[in-house]
């Protein structure tokens, strides 16, 4: 592959951690936005992506000790936000599989929690380097915030009791990591990155330490990841989410790590009904420091180089499955091979889903959310007999209706984060199929369990 050593791409960073540790808040502070407040139930349920240009990093790192703007050689960061809720293991796995480096967010008041552990396992399995954000330091008793200062210097200026509480909590967390076989230490004291994982105290809410963690990632990635960050022309692109947007139809959000995408490129994707071959009509990108999840004024591009997160407009994207690669077809004789590759990708994913003869019909917006929902149903011992991705259609209702002959309590569809047309709803009413719809996973489970109880009365 053609590799130009002097051109670095942005590292793809993934923010991982237990639910409500402050992952989205951290990004909001970096972006100066308020995405977290707009989330249903205050929890993240999809992957998000934001590009943070070098200028924004430099601005934020102004007061960080030892940091100078000339040191920044990367064009910026591309940051992927992931959900911490236990149901979204699949999205954490998808997000972390795309990244060069991760930020593991730990709530300093709580220490290691179940999804912290799960995230650590993912990172170790994939050998992904990471830094720990010891977040919510502002909750230490008596803490006085100053987001303008270098966090390590600032901690030393807190009153004695606050410093003591920090030390105690810090030491407890060091032990918790040690129990997992991981050595952690405050970043400035880390003399050997092969032995120790660095920790940076932060307040995602108030901004303290956010400059320090950004400066750390710049330095670490330029020093240790520069080989990996050399831009190459071979397309390395993954569909992150498939979203239907008013006025735009079905679009795909992709992470382009390497290579170039152009309008009019012929692309091959995995679809629920077989491979999709289509042509890129438009490439949209949110402004810098804007989240791709949030409906915004996108900028149009004719050509885009990795690493970037972009929205692609093209025909026939309705059945596209998220989490799988996008291939660019450069020569017509490649097309059949790429179609087979795309087909095999989904077969692998769907055959791994084990279904029961009797059970509910499950439908979700993406493969990731489907698998997350199934994971949740398993823990609740709710069996499923069939699954699908995308909006609920009449044929889904018909399939769910077959349960009426077997076990009528299962003649229902659990529809997560997908639309149900009124016409389809009426059809379901006539057929005797119940449709439960929600955009928070455990609300679906609640309504199903309630319905099941009613049936038994
Ligand atoms: P999920 O995406 O649902 O896993 O959560 P998250 O990790 O993205 O956490 P989120 O940003 O949604 O924050 C959860 C709650 O913690 C919100 O109420 C935030 O305002 C609060 N929070 C986040 N960071 C901080 C912090 O540094 N200090 C304090 N005091 N609160 C914080
Ligand atoms: Mg979040
Ligand atoms: Na949250």
CSV table of C-alpha atoms and ligand atoms in Angstrom, one decimal:
chain,number,residue,atom,x,y,z
A,1,UNK,CA,0.0,0.0,0.0
A,2,UNK,CA,1.1,3.5,-0.8
A,3,UNK,CA,2.1,5.0,2.5
A,4,UNK,CA,3.3,8.5,3.1
A,5,UNK,CA,5.1,8.8,6.4
A,6,UNK,CA,4.8,12.5,6.7
A,7,UNK,CA,1.0,12.6,6.5
A,8,UNK,CA,-0.6,11.6,9.7
A,9,UNK,CA,-4.4,10.9,10.0
A,10,UNK,CA,-6.4,11.7,13.1
A,11,UNK,CA,-6.3,9.0,15.6
A,12,UNK,CA,-9.8,7.4,16.2
A,13,UNK,CA,-10.5,7.6,19.9
A,14,UNK,CA,-13.2,5.6,21.6
A,15,UNK,CA,-14.8,6.7,24.9
A,16,UNK,CA,-15.7,3.7,27.0
A,17,UNK,CA,-16.9,3.1,30.5
A,18,UNK,CA,-19.8,2.2,32.9
A,19,UNK,CA,-23.1,3.9,32.5
A,20,UNK,CA,-23.3,7.5,33.7
A,21,UNK,CA,-19.6,7.9,34.4
A,22,UNK,CA,-19.6,11.1,32.2
A,23,UNK,CA,-18.5,9.9,28.7
A,24,UNK,CA,-20.9,12.1,26.8
A,25,UNK,CA,-20.5,15.0,29.2
A,26,UNK,CA,-16.7,14.9,28.5
A,27,UNK,CA,-17.4,15.3,24.8
A,28,UNK,CA,-19.9,18.0,25.5
A,29,UNK,CA,-17.3,19.9,27.4
A,30,UNK,CA,-14.8,19.4,24.6
A,31,UNK,CA,-17.3,20.5,22.0
A,32,UNK,CA,-19.0,23.1,24.1
A,33,UNK,CA,-22.4,21.5,23.3
A,34,UNK,CA,-25.2,19.9,25.2
A,35,UNK,CA,-25.9,16.5,23.6
A,36,UNK,CA,-26.2,14.7,26.9
A,37,UNK,CA,-29.2,16.7,28.1
A,38,UNK,CA,-31.1,15.8,24.9
A,39,UNK,CA,-30.6,12.0,25.2
A,40,UNK,CA,-33.7,9.9,26.0
A,41,UNK,CA,-33.4,9.0,29.7
A,42,UNK,CA,-30.0,10.6,29.8
A,43,UNK,CA,-28.4,7.5,28.4
A,44,UNK,CA,-26.5,7.0,25.2
A,45,UNK,CA,-28.0,4.4,23.0
A,46,UNK,CA,-26.2,4.8,19.7
A,47,UNK,CA,-22.6,5.4,18.6
A,48,UNK,CA,-21.8,9.0,18.1
A,49,UNK,CA,-18.8,10.6,16.4
A,50,UNK,CA,-17.2,14.0,16.5
A,51,UNK,CA,-14.1,15.4,14.9
A,52,UNK,CA,-12.0,17.7,17.1
A,53,UNK,CA,-9.6,19.8,15.0
A,54,UNK,CA,-6.0,20.5,16.1
A,55,UNK,CA,-6.9,24.1,16.8
A,56,UNK,CA,-9.6,23.1,19.3
A,57,UNK,CA,-7.1,20.8,21.0
A,58,UNK,CA,-4.5,23.6,21.2
A,59,UNK,CA,-7.0,26.0,22.6
A,60,UNK,CA,-8.0,23.5,25.4
A,61,UNK,CA,-4.5,22.6,26.3
A,62,UNK,CA,-3.2,26.2,26.7
A,63,UNK,CA,-2.5,25.9,30.4
A,64,UNK,CA,-1.2,22.3,30.4
A,65,UNK,CA,2.3,22.2,31.8
A,66,UNK,CA,4.9,21.4,29.2
A,67,UNK,CA,2.4,21.6,26.3
A,68,UNK,CA,3.2,23.8,23.2
A,69,UNK,CA,1.1,24.2,20.1
A,70,UNK,CA,4.0,23.3,17.8
A,71,UNK,CA,3.9,19.8,19.3
A,72,UNK,CA,0.7,18.9,17.6
A,73,UNK,CA,1.4,17.0,14.4
A,74,UNK,CA,-1.9,15.2,14.0
A,75,UNK,CA,-4.8,16.9,12.2
A,76,UNK,CA,-7.1,16.4,15.3
A,77,UNK,CA,-9.0,13.6,16.9
A,78,UNK,CA,-12.0,11.6,15.7
A,79,UNK,CA,-13.9,10.7,18.9
A,80,UNK,CA,-16.5,7.9,19.1
A,81,UNK,CA,-18.9,8.1,22.0
A,82,UNK,CA,-20.3,4.7,23.2
A,83,UNK,CA,-23.2,3.7,25.5
A,84,UNK,CA,-22.3,2.5,29.0
A,85,UNK,CA,-25.6,0.8,29.7
A,86,UNK,CA,-25.2,-3.0,30.1
A,87,UNK,CA,-27.4,-3.8,27.2
A,88,UNK,CA,-25.1,-2.2,24.6
A,89,UNK,CA,-22.2,-4.6,24.8
A,90,UNK,CA,-22.3,-4.9,21.1
A,91,UNK,CA,-22.0,-1.2,20.4
A,92,UNK,CA,-19.0,-1.0,22.9
A,93,UNK,CA,-17.5,-3.8,21.0
A,94,UNK,CA,-18.1,-2.1,17.6
A,95,UNK,CA,-16.9,1.2,18.8
A,96,UNK,CA,-13.8,-0.1,20.3
A,97,UNK,CA,-12.9,-2.3,17.4
A,98,UNK,CA,-12.7,0.8,15.2
A,99,UNK,CA,-10.3,2.8,17.4
A,100,UNK,CA,-6.6,3.5,17.7
A,101,UNK,CA,-6.8,4.6,21.3
A,102,UNK,CA,-9.4,4.6,24.1
A,103,UNK,CA,-10.4,6.8,27.0
A,104,UNK,CA,-11.8,4.6,29.8
A,105,UNK,CA,-13.9,6.8,32.0
A,106,UNK,CA,-14.1,5.8,35.7
A,107,UNK,CA,-16.2,7.6,38.3
A,108,UNK,CA,-13.7,8.4,41.0
A,109,UNK,CA,-16.6,8.1,43.6
A,110,UNK,CA,-17.5,4.6,42.4
A,111,UNK,CA,-14.2,3.0,41.1
A,112,UNK,CA,-14.4,0.0,38.9
A,113,UNK,CA,-17.9,-1.1,37.9
A,114,UNK,CA,-19.3,-4.0,35.8
A,115,UNK,CA,-19.0,-2.2,32.4
A,116,UNK,CA,-15.6,-0.8,33.3
A,117,UNK,CA,-14.5,-4.4,33.6
A,118,UNK,CA,-16.2,-5.4,30.4
A,119,UNK,CA,-14.5,-2.5,28.6
A,120,UNK,CA,-11.1,-3.4,30.1
A,121,UNK,CA,-11.5,-6.9,28.7
A,122,UNK,CA,-12.3,-5.6,25.2
A,123,UNK,CA,-9.3,-3.3,25.3
A,124,UNK,CA,-6.9,-6.0,26.4
A,125,UNK,CA,-8.3,-8.5,23.9
A,126,UNK,CA,-7.7,-6.1,21.1
A,127,UNK,CA,-4.4,-4.7,22.6
A,128,UNK,CA,-5.9,-1.2,22.3
A,129,UNK,CA,-3.8,1.4,24.3
A,130,UNK,CA,-5.9,3.5,26.6
A,131,UNK,CA,-5.8,6.2,29.3
A,132,UNK,CA,-8.1,6.3,32.3
A,133,UNK,CA,-10.1,9.4,33.1
A,134,UNK,CA,-10.7,9.6,36.8
A,135,UNK,CA,-13.8,11.6,36.4
A,136,UNK,CA,-16.1,13.6,38.7
A,137,UNK,CA,-13.2,14.9,40.9
A,138,UNK,CA,-15.5,18.0,41.5
A,139,UNK,CA,-17.5,15.7,43.8
A,140,UNK,CA,-14.6,15.4,46.2
A,141,UNK,CA,-15.7,17.2,49.4
A,142,UNK,CA,-14.6,20.8,49.3
A,143,UNK,CA,-13.2,20.6,45.8
A,144,UNK,CA,-12.7,24.0,44.1
A,145,UNK,CA,-12.9,24.0,40.4
A,146,UNK,CA,-10.7,25.8,37.9
A,147,UNK,CA,-10.8,24.4,34.4
A,148,UNK,CA,-8.1,26.9,33.3
A,149,UNK,CA,-5.4,25.2,35.4
A,150,UNK,CA,-3.2,22.2,34.9
A,151,UNK,CA,-5.0,19.6,36.9
A,152,UNK,CA,-2.0,18.2,38.8
A,153,UNK,CA,-0.9,21.6,40.0
A,154,UNK,CA,-4.5,22.5,40.8
A,155,UNK,CA,-5.0,19.4,42.9
A,156,UNK,CA,-2.1,20.4,45.1
A,157,UNK,CA,-3.8,23.8,45.8
A,158,UNK,CA,-6.9,22.1,47.2
A,159,UNK,CA,-7.5,22.1,50.9
A,160,UNK,CA,-5.9,19.3,52.9
A,161,UNK,CA,-9.0,17.2,53.4
A,162,UNK,CA,-9.9,17.3,49.7
A,163,UNK,CA,-6.3,16.2,48.9
A,164,UNK,CA,-6.6,13.4,51.4
A,165,UNK,CA,-9.9,12.2,50.0
A,166,UNK,CA,-8.4,12.3,46.5
A,167,UNK,CA,-5.4,10.2,47.7
A,168,UNK,CA,-7.7,7.7,49.4
A,169,UNK,CA,-10.0,7.2,46.4
A,170,UNK,CA,-7.0,7.2,44.0
A,171,UNK,CA,-5.3,4.5,46.0
A,172,UNK,CA,-8.4,2.4,46.3
A,173,UNK,CA,-8.8,2.5,42.5
A,174,UNK,CA,-5.1,1.5,42.0
A,175,UNK,CA,-5.8,-1.6,44.0
A,176,UNK,CA,-9.0,-2.4,42.0
A,177,UNK,CA,-7.0,-2.2,38.8
A,178,UNK,CA,-4.2,-4.3,40.3
A,179,UNK,CA,-6.8,-7.0,41.0
A,180,UNK,CA,-7.4,-7.1,37.3
A,181,UNK,CA,-3.7,-7.4,36.6
A,182,UNK,CA,-3.3,-3.8,35.5
A,183,UNK,CA,-0.9,-1.3,36.9
A,184,UNK,CA,-2.2,2.3,36.9
A,185,UNK,CA,-0.5,5.5,37.9
A,186,UNK,CA,-1.1,9.2,37.6
A,187,UNK,CA,0.1,10.3,34.1
A,188,UNK,CA,3.0,12.6,35.2
A,189,UNK,CA,4.4,9.8,37.3
A,190,UNK,CA,4.3,7.3,34.5
A,191,UNK,CA,7.9,6.5,33.4
A,192,UNK,CA,7.1,3.3,31.5
A,193,UNK,CA,4.0,3.1,29.3
A,194,UNK,CA,4.6,-0.6,28.8
A,195,UNK,CA,4.2,-1.3,32.5
A,196,UNK,CA,1.7,1.3,33.5
A,197,UNK,CA,-1.6,2.7,32.3
A,198,UNK,CA,-1.9,6.5,32.9
A,199,UNK,CA,-4.7,8.1,34.8
A,200,UNK,CA,-5.8,11.7,34.5
A,201,UNK,CA,-8.2,13.3,37.0
A,202,UNK,CA,-11.0,15.1,35.3
A,203,UNK,CA,-14.3,16.9,35.8
A,204,UNK,CA,-16.2,16.3,32.6
A,205,UNK,CA,-18.9,18.6,34.0
A,206,UNK,CA,-16.7,21.6,34.8
A,207,UNK,CA,-13.8,21.0,32.5
A,208,UNK,CA,-11.0,20.5,35.0
A,209,UNK,CA,-8.3,18.1,33.6
A,210,UNK,CA,-9.9,17.9,30.2
A,211,UNK,CA,-6.9,19.8,28.7
A,212,UNK,CA,-4.6,17.5,30.4
A,213,UNK,CA,-6.2,14.3,29.0
A,214,UNK,CA,-6.2,15.8,25.5
A,215,UNK,CA,-2.6,16.8,25.8
A,216,UNK,CA,-1.7,13.3,27.0
A,217,UNK,CA,-3.5,11.7,24.0
A,218,UNK,CA,-1.7,14.0,21.5
A,219,UNK,CA,1.7,13.2,23.0
A,220,UNK,CA,1.1,9.5,23.5
A,221,UNK,CA,-0.4,8.9,20.0
A,222,UNK,CA,2.4,10.8,18.2
A,223,UNK,CA,5.1,9.1,20.2
A,224,UNK,CA,3.8,5.5,20.2
A,225,UNK,CA,1.2,5.3,17.4
A,226,UNK,CA,2.8,7.2,14.5
A,227,UNK,CA,3.3,4.0,12.4
A,228,UNK,CA,-0.3,3.2,12.7
A,229,UNK,CA,-1.4,6.8,12.1
A,230,UNK,CA,0.5,7.1,8.8
A,231,UNK,CA,-2.2,7.7,6.2
A,232,UNK,CA,-2.7,5.0,3.6
A,233,UNK,CA,-4.8,5.0,0.4
A,234,UNK,CA,-6.4,1.5,0.9
A,235,UNK,CA,-10.0,2.1,1.9
A,236,UNK,CA,-10.7,1.0,5.5
A,237,UNK,CA,-14.3,2.0,6.2
A,238,UNK,CA,-17.0,0.7,8.5
A,239,UNK,CA,-20.8,1.5,8.7
A,240,UNK,CA,-21.4,2.8,12.1
A,241,UNK,CA,-25.1,3.4,12.0
A,242,UNK,CA,-28.0,3.3,9.5
A,243,UNK,CA,-30.4,6.2,10.0
A,244,UNK,CA,-33.5,7.4,8.3
A,245,UNK,CA,-33.7,11.2,8.3
A,246,UNK,CA,-36.6,13.4,7.2
A,247,UNK,CA,-35.8,14.8,3.7
A,248,UNK,CA,-32.8,12.7,3.2
A,249,UNK,CA,-34.2,9.2,3.4
A,250,UNK,CA,-32.1,6.4,4.7
A,251,UNK,CA,-28.5,7.4,5.2
A,252,UNK,CA,-25.4,5.7,6.6
A,253,UNK,CA,-22.9,7.1,9.0
A,254,UNK,CA,-19.5,5.6,8.4
A,255,UNK,CA,-16.1,5.8,9.9
A,256,UNK,CA,-13.5,6.1,7.2
A,257,UNK,CA,-10.2,5.3,8.8
A,258,UNK,CA,-8.0,5.2,5.7
A,259,UNK,CA,-8.4,5.9,2.0
A,260,UNK,CA,-10.7,8.2,0.0
A,261,UNK,CA,-14.4,8.2,-0.6
A,262,UNK,CA,-15.7,10.3,-3.6
A,263,UNK,CA,-19.2,11.1,-4.8
A,264,UNK,CA,-20.1,8.7,-7.7
A,265,UNK,CA,-17.9,5.9,-6.2
A,266,UNK,CA,-19.6,2.5,-6.5
A,267,UNK,CA,-19.9,1.0,-3.1
A,268,UNK,CA,-20.8,-2.5,-1.8
A,269,UNK,CA,-22.5,-2.9,1.5
A,270,UNK,CA,-24.1,-5.7,3.5
A,271,UNK,CA,-27.9,-5.6,3.4
A,272,UNK,CA,-30.5,-7.7,5.3
A,273,UNK,CA,-31.7,-9.1,1.9
A,274,UNK,CA,-28.3,-9.5,0.3
A,275,UNK,CA,-25.5,-7.3,-0.8
A,276,UNK,CA,-26.2,-3.7,-1.7
A,277,UNK,CA,-24.5,-2.2,-4.7
A,278,UNK,CA,-25.0,1.6,-5.0
A,279,UNK,CA,-23.4,4.8,-5.9
A,280,UNK,CA,-22.5,7.6,-3.5
A,281,UNK,CA,-24.7,10.6,-4.3
A,282,UNK,CA,-23.4,12.9,-1.6
A,283,UNK,CA,-21.0,13.0,1.3
A,284,UNK,CA,-22.1,15.0,4.3
A,285,UNK,CA,-20.0,15.9,7.3
A,286,UNK,CA,-21.1,17.9,10.4
A,287,UNK,CA,-19.1,21.0,11.2
A,288,UNK,CA,-16.1,20.4,13.5
A,289,UNK,CA,-17.1,19.9,17.1
A,290,UNK,CA,-20.5,18.8,16.1
A,291,UNK,CA,-21.9,15.3,16.8
A,292,UNK,CA,-23.0,13.2,13.8
A,293,UNK,CA,-25.9,11.9,15.8
A,294,UNK,CA,-27.4,15.3,16.1
A,295,UNK,CA,-29.5,16.7,13.3
A,296,UNK,CA,-27.6,19.7,12.1
A,297,UNK,CA,-26.5,21.6,9.1
A,298,UNK,CA,-24.2,19.3,7.4
A,299,UNK,CA,-21.4,20.4,5.0
A,300,UNK,CA,-21.3,18.8,1.5
A,301,UNK,CA,-18.1,17.1,0.2
A,302,UNK,CA,-17.1,15.7,-3.2
A,303,UNK,CA,-14.2,13.8,-1.7
A,304,UNK,CA,-13.1,12.9,1.8
A,305,UNK,CA,-9.9,11.3,3.2
A,306,UNK,CA,-9.6,9.3,6.4
A,307,UNK,CA,-9.9,9.5,9.3
A,308,UNK,CA,-13.3,11.1,9.2
A,309,UNK,CA,-16.8,10.3,10.2
A,310,UNK,CA,-19.3,11.1,7.4
A,311,UNK,CA,-22.8,10.6,6.4
A,312,UNK,CA,-23.3,9.0,3.0
A,313,UNK,CA,-26.3,9.6,0.8
A,314,UNK,CA,-27.1,6.9,-1.8
A,315,UNK,CA,-30.1,4.9,-3.1
A,316,UNK,CA,-31.1,1.5,-1.6
A,317,UNK,CA,-29.6,2.0,1.8
A,318,UNK,CA,-32.8,0.9,3.7
A,319,UNK,CA,-31.6,-2.6,4.3
A,320,UNK,CA,-28.0,-1.8,5.1
A,321,UNK,CA,-26.7,-3.4,8.2
A,322,UNK,CA,-24.5,-1.4,10.6
A,323,UNK,CA,-21.2,-2.6,12.1
A,324,UNK,CA,-19.9,-4.1,8.9
A,325,UNK,CA,-17.4,-2.8,6.2
A,326,UNK,CA,-18.1,-0.6,3.3
A,327,UNK,CA,-16.2,-1.7,0.1
A,328,UNK,CA,-15.4,0.6,-2.8
A,329,UNK,CA,-15.5,-1.1,-6.2
A,330,UNK,CA,-12.8,0.3,-8.4
A,331,UNK,CA,-13.0,-2.2,-11.3
A,332,UNK,CA,-16.0,-4.0,-12.6
A,333,UNK,CA,-14.3,-7.4,-12.3
A,334,UNK,CA,-14.1,-6.9,-8.5
A,335,UNK,CA,-17.8,-6.5,-8.1
A,336,UNK,CA,-18.8,-10.2,-7.6
A,337,UNK,CA,-16.0,-10.8,-5.1
A,338,UNK,CA,-17.0,-7.8,-3.0
A,339,UNK,CA,-20.7,-8.8,-3.1
A,340,UNK,CA,-19.8,-12.2,-1.8
A,341,UNK,CA,-17.7,-10.7,1.0
A,342,UNK,CA,-20.6,-8.4,1.9
A,343,UNK,CA,-23.0,-11.3,2.0
A,344,UNK,CA,-20.7,-13.5,4.1
A,345,UNK,CA,-20.4,-10.7,6.7
A,346,UNK,CA,-24.1,-10.8,7.6
A,347,UNK,CA,-24.4,-14.5,7.5
A,348,UNK,CA,-21.7,-14.6,10.1
A,349,UNK,CA,-23.6,-12.1,12.2
A,350,UNK,CA,-27.1,-13.6,11.9
A,351,UNK,CA,-26.2,-17.3,12.3
A,352,UNK,CA,-24.6,-16.4,15.6
A,353,UNK,CA,-28.1,-15.5,16.8
A,354,UNK,CA,-29.7,-18.6,18.3
A,355,UNK,CA,-33.6,-18.5,18.1
A,356,UNK,CA,-36.2,-20.6,19.9
A,357,UNK,CA,-39.2,-22.4,18.2
A,358,UNK,CA,-41.6,-20.4,20.4
A,359,UNK,CA,-40.9,-16.8,21.4
A,360,UNK,CA,-41.5,-13.1,20.6
A,361,UNK,CA,-40.6,-11.4,17.4
A,362,UNK,CA,-37.8,-8.9,17.8
A,363,UNK,CA,-37.1,-6.0,15.6
A,364,UNK,CA,-34.5,-3.2,16.0
A,365,UNK,CA,-32.9,-0.4,14.1
A,366,UNK,CA,-29.4,-1.8,13.8
A,367,UNK,CA,-27.6,-5.1,14.2
A,368,UNK,CA,-25.9,-3.6,17.3
A,369,UNK,CA,-29.2,-2.6,18.9
A,370,UNK,CA,-30.8,-5.9,18.0
A,371,UNK,CA,-28.0,-7.8,19.6
A,372,UNK,CA,-28.1,-5.6,22.6
A,373,UNK,CA,-31.9,-6.2,23.0
A,374,UNK,CA,-31.5,-9.9,22.6
A,375,UNK,CA,-28.8,-9.9,25.2
A,376,UNK,CA,-31.2,-8.2,27.6
A,377,UNK,CA,-34.1,-10.5,26.7
A,378,UNK,CA,-31.9,-13.5,27.5
A,379,UNK,CA,-31.2,-12.2,31.0
A,380,UNK,CA,-34.9,-11.8,31.5
A,381,UNK,CA,-35.6,-15.3,30.1
A,382,UNK,CA,-37.9,-13.9,27.4
A,383,UNK,CA,-37.5,-16.3,24.4
A,384,UNK,CA,-37.4,-15.0,20.8
A,385,UNK,CA,-38.3,-17.0,17.7
A,386,UNK,CA,-37.5,-14.5,15.0
A,387,UNK,CA,-35.5,-11.3,14.5
A,388,UNK,CA,-35.3,-8.5,11.9
A,389,UNK,CA,-33.6,-5.2,11.3
A,390,UNK,CA,-35.4,-2.1,10.2
A,391,UNK,CA,-38.9,-0.7,10.2
A,392,UNK,CA,-41.9,-3.0,11.1
A,393,UNK,CA,-43.6,-4.2,7.9
A,394,UNK,CA,-46.7,-6.2,7.3
A,395,UNK,CA,-44.6,-9.3,6.6
A,396,UNK,CA,-43.1,-9.0,10.0
A,397,UNK,CA,-46.6,-8.9,11.5
A,398,UNK,CA,-47.5,-12.0,9.5
A,399,UNK,CA,-44.5,-13.8,10.8
A,400,UNK,CA,-45.2,-12.8,14.4
A,401,UNK,CA,-48.9,-14.0,13.8
A,402,UNK,CA,-47.7,-17.6,13.3
A,403,UNK,CA,-47.2,-17.7,17.1
A,404,UNK,CA,-51.0,-17.5,17.5
A,405,UNK,CA,-51.2,-21.2,16.6
A,406,UNK,CA,-48.4,-22.1,19.0
A,407,UNK,CA,-48.3,-19.9,22.0
A,408,UNK,CA,-50.4,-16.8,21.7
A,409,UNK,CA,-48.6,-14.8,24.4
A,410,UNK,CA,-45.7,-14.7,22.0
A,411,UNK,CA,-47.7,-13.3,19.1
A,412,UNK,CA,-46.1,-9.9,19.6
A,413,UNK,CA,-43.3,-7.7,18.2
A,414,UNK,CA,-40.8,-6.0,20.4
A,415,UNK,CA,-39.8,-3.0,18.2
A,416,UNK,CA,-36.8,-1.1,19.4
A,417,UNK,CA,-36.0,2.2,18.0
A,418,UNK,CA,-37.9,1.5,14.7
A,419,UNK,CA,-41.0,3.2,13.2
A,420,UNK,CA,-44.3,1.4,12.8
A,421,UNK,CA,-46.7,2.9,10.2
A,422,UNK,CA,-50.3,3.4,11.1
A,423,UNK,CA,-51.3,1.0,8.4
A,424,UNK,CA,-49.0,-1.7,9.8
A,425,UNK,CA,-50.4,-1.0,13.3
A,426,UNK,CA,-54.0,-1.5,12.0
A,427,UNK,CA,-53.0,-4.7,10.2
A,428,UNK,CA,-51.5,-6.0,13.4
A,429,UNK,CA,-54.6,-5.1,15.4
A,430,UNK,CA,-56.7,-7.1,12.9
A,431,UNK,CA,-54.3,-10.1,13.0
A,432,UNK,CA,-54.2,-10.0,16.8
A,433,UNK,CA,-50.5,-9.2,17.0
A,434,UNK,CA,-49.4,-6.8,19.8
A,435,UNK,CA,-46.6,-4.4,18.9
A,436,UNK,CA,-44.5,-2.9,21.7
A,437,UNK,CA,-42.5,0.0,20.7
A,438,UNK,CA,-39.9,2.0,22.7
A,439,UNK,CA,-36.6,3.7,22.3
A,440,UNK,CA,-35.3,2.6,25.7
A,441,UNK,CA,-34.6,-1.1,25.9
A,442,UNK,CA,-35.8,-1.7,29.4
A,443,UNK,CA,-39.1,0.1,28.7
A,444,UNK,CA,-39.8,-2.6,26.1
A,445,UNK,CA,-39.1,-5.3,28.6
A,446,UNK,CA,-41.3,-3.6,31.2
A,447,UNK,CA,-44.3,-3.4,28.9
A,448,UNK,CA,-43.9,-7.0,27.7
A,449,UNK,CA,-43.7,-8.3,31.2
A,450,UNK,CA,-46.7,-6.3,32.2
A,451,UNK,CA,-48.7,-7.6,29.2
A,452,UNK,CA,-47.6,-11.2,30.1
A,453,UNK,CA,-48.9,-10.8,33.6
A,454,UNK,CA,-52.2,-9.4,32.4
A,455,UNK,CA,-52.6,-12.5,30.2
A,456,UNK,CA,-52.2,-14.7,33.2
A,457,UNK,CA,-54.7,-13.0,35.4
B,1,LIG,P1,-24.1,6.6,29.2
B,1,LIG,O1,-23.8,7.1,27.9
B,1,LIG,O2,-25.5,6.5,29.5
B,1,LIG,O3,-23.3,5.4,29.6
B,1,LIG,O4,-23.6,7.7,30.3
B,1,LIG,P2,-22.3,8.7,30.2
B,1,LIG,O5,-21.1,8.0,30.6
B,1,LIG,O6,-22.2,9.3,28.8
B,1,LIG,O7,-22.6,9.8,31.3
B,1,LIG,P3,-23.3,11.2,31.0
B,1,LIG,O8,-22.4,12.1,30.2
B,1,LIG,O9,-24.6,10.9,30.5
B,1,LIG,O10,-23.3,11.7,32.5
B,1,LIG,C1,-24.1,11.1,33.5
B,1,LIG,C2,-24.5,12.1,34.6
B,1,LIG,O11,-23.3,12.4,35.3
B,1,LIG,C3,-25.1,13.4,34.1
B,1,LIG,O12,-26.0,13.8,35.0
B,1,LIG,C4,-23.9,14.3,34.1
B,1,LIG,O13,-24.2,15.7,34.3
B,1,LIG,C5,-23.1,13.8,35.3
B,1,LIG,N1,-21.7,14.0,35.2
B,1,LIG,C6,-20.9,13.7,34.2
B,1,LIG,N2,-19.6,14.1,34.4
B,1,LIG,C7,-19.6,14.7,35.6
B,1,LIG,C8,-18.6,15.3,36.4
B,1,LIG,O14,-17.4,15.4,36.0
B,1,LIG,N3,-19.0,15.8,37.6
B,1,LIG,C9,-20.2,15.7,38.1
B,1,LIG,N4,-20.5,16.2,39.3
B,1,LIG,N5,-21.2,15.1,37.3
B,1,LIG,C10,-20.9,14.6,36.1
B,2,LIG,MG1,-23.3,8.8,27.1
B,3,LIG,NA1,-25.8,8.8,30.8
